[in-house]
PDB file of C-alpha atoms in Angstrom:
ATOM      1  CA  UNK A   1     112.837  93.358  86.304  1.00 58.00           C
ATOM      2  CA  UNK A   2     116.234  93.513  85.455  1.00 63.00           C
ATOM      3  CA  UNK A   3     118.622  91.594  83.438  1.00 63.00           C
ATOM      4  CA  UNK A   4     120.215  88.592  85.010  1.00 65.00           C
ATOM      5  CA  UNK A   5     123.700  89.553  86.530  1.00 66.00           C
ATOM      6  CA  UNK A   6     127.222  89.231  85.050  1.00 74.00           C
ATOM      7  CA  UNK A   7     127.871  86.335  87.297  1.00 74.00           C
ATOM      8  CA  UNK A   8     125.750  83.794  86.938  1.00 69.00           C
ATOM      9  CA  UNK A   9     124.443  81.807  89.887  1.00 69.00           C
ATOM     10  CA  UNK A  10     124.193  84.880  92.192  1.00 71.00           C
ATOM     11  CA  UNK A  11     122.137  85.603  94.974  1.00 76.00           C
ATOM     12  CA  UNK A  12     120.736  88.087  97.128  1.00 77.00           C
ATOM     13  CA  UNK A  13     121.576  88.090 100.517  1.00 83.00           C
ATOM     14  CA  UNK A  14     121.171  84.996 102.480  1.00 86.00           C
ATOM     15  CA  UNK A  15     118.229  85.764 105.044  1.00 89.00           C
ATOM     16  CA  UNK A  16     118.268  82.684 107.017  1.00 91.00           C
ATOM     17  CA  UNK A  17     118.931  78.631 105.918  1.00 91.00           C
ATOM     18  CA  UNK A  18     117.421  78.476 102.635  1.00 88.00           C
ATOM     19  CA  UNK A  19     115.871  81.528 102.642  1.00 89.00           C
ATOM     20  CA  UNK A  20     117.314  84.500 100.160  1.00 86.00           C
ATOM     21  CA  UNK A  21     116.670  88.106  98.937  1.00 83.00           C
ATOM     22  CA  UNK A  22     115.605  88.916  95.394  1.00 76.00           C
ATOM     23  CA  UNK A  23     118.977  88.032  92.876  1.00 72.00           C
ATOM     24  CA  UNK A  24     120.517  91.061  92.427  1.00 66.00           C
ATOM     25  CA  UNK A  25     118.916  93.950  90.582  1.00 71.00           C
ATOM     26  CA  UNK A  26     115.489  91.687  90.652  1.00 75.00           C
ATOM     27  CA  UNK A  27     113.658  93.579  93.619  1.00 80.00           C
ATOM     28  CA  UNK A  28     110.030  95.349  92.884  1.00 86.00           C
ATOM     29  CA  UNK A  29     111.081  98.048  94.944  1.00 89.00           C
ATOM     30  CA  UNK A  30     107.500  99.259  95.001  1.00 93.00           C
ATOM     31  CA  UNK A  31     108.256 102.783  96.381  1.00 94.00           C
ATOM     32  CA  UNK A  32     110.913 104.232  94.072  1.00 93.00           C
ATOM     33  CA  UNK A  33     109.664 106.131  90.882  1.00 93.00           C
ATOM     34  CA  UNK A  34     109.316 104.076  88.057  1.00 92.00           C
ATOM     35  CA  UNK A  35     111.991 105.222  85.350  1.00 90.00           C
ATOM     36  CA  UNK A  36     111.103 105.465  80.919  1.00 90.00           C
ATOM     37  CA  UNK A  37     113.767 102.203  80.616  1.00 89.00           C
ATOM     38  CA  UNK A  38     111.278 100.352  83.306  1.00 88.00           C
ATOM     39  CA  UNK A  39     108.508 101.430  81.891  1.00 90.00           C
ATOM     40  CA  UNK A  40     108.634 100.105  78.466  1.00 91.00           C
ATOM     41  CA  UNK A  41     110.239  97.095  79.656  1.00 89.00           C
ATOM     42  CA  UNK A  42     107.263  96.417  81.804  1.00 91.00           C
ATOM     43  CA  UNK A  43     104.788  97.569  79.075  1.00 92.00           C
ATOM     44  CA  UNK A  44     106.294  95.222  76.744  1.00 93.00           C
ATOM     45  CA  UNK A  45     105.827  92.336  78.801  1.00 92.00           C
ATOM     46  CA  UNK A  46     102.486  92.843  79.799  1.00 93.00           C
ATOM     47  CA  UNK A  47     100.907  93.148  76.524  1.00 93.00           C
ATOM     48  CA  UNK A  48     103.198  90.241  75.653  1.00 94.00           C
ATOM     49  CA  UNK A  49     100.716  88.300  78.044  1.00 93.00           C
ATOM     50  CA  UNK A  50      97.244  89.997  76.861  1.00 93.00           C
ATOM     51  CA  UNK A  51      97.111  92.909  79.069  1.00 92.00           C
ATOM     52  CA  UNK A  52      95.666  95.878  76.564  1.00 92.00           C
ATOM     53  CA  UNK A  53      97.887  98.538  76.500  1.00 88.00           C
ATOM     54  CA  UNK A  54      95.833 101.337  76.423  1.00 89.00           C
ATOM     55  CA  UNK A  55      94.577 100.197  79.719  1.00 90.00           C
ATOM     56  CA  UNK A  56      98.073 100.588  81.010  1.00 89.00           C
ATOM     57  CA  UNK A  57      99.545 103.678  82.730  1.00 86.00           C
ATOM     58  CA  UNK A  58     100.417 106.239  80.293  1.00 80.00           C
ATOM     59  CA  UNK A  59     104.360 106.413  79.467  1.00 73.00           C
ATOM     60  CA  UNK A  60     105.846 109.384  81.301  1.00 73.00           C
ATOM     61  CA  UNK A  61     103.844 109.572  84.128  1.00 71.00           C
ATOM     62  CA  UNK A  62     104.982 110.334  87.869  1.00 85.00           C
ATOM     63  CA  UNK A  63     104.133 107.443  89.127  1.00 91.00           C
ATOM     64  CA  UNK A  64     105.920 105.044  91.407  1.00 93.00           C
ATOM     65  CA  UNK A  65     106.431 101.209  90.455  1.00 93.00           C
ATOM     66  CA  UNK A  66     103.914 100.166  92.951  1.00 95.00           C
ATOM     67  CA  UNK A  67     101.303 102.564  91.331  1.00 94.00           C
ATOM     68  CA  UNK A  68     102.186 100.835  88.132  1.00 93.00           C
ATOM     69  CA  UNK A  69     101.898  97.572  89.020  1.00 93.00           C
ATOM     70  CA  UNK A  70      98.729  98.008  90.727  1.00 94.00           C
ATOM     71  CA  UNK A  71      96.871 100.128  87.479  1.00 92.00           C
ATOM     72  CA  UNK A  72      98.445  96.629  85.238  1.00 92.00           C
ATOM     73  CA  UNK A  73      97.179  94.332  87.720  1.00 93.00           C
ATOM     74  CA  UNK A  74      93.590  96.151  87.620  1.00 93.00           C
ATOM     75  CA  UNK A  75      94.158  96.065  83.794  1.00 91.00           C
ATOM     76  CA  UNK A  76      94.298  92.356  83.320  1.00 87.00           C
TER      77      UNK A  76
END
């Protein structure tokens, strides 16, 4: 989602014994709107594994990441 952090060999915060959040700056974080940056990032790498990208959510739109993610998955 994001790129990997300054620091390497960070993690979210511990949960419990082994268990971890997302590395920093790697959550879905399905409900907030999905930016242009996101966007193409996320378009590029799904047509870079076969989704057709007119199939995809149009650039632009109003949509939240979730709604994205969704219309790509439905793509495939």
């Amino acid at each position: 989602l994001a790129p990997m952090p300054e620091k390497p060999g960070q993690r979210g915060k511990n949960l419990v014994g082994q268990y971890f959040e997302a590395f920093p700056n790697h959550a879905a974080e399905l409900e907030k709107p999905l930016d242009e940056t996101l966007a193409e990032r996320w378009r590029k790498l799904a047509t870079d594994r076969g989704i057709d990208p007119t199939k995809l959510p149009a650039p632009g739109g109003k949509q939240t990441r979730g709604e994205w993610v969704r219309a790509a998955w439905a793509a495939r």
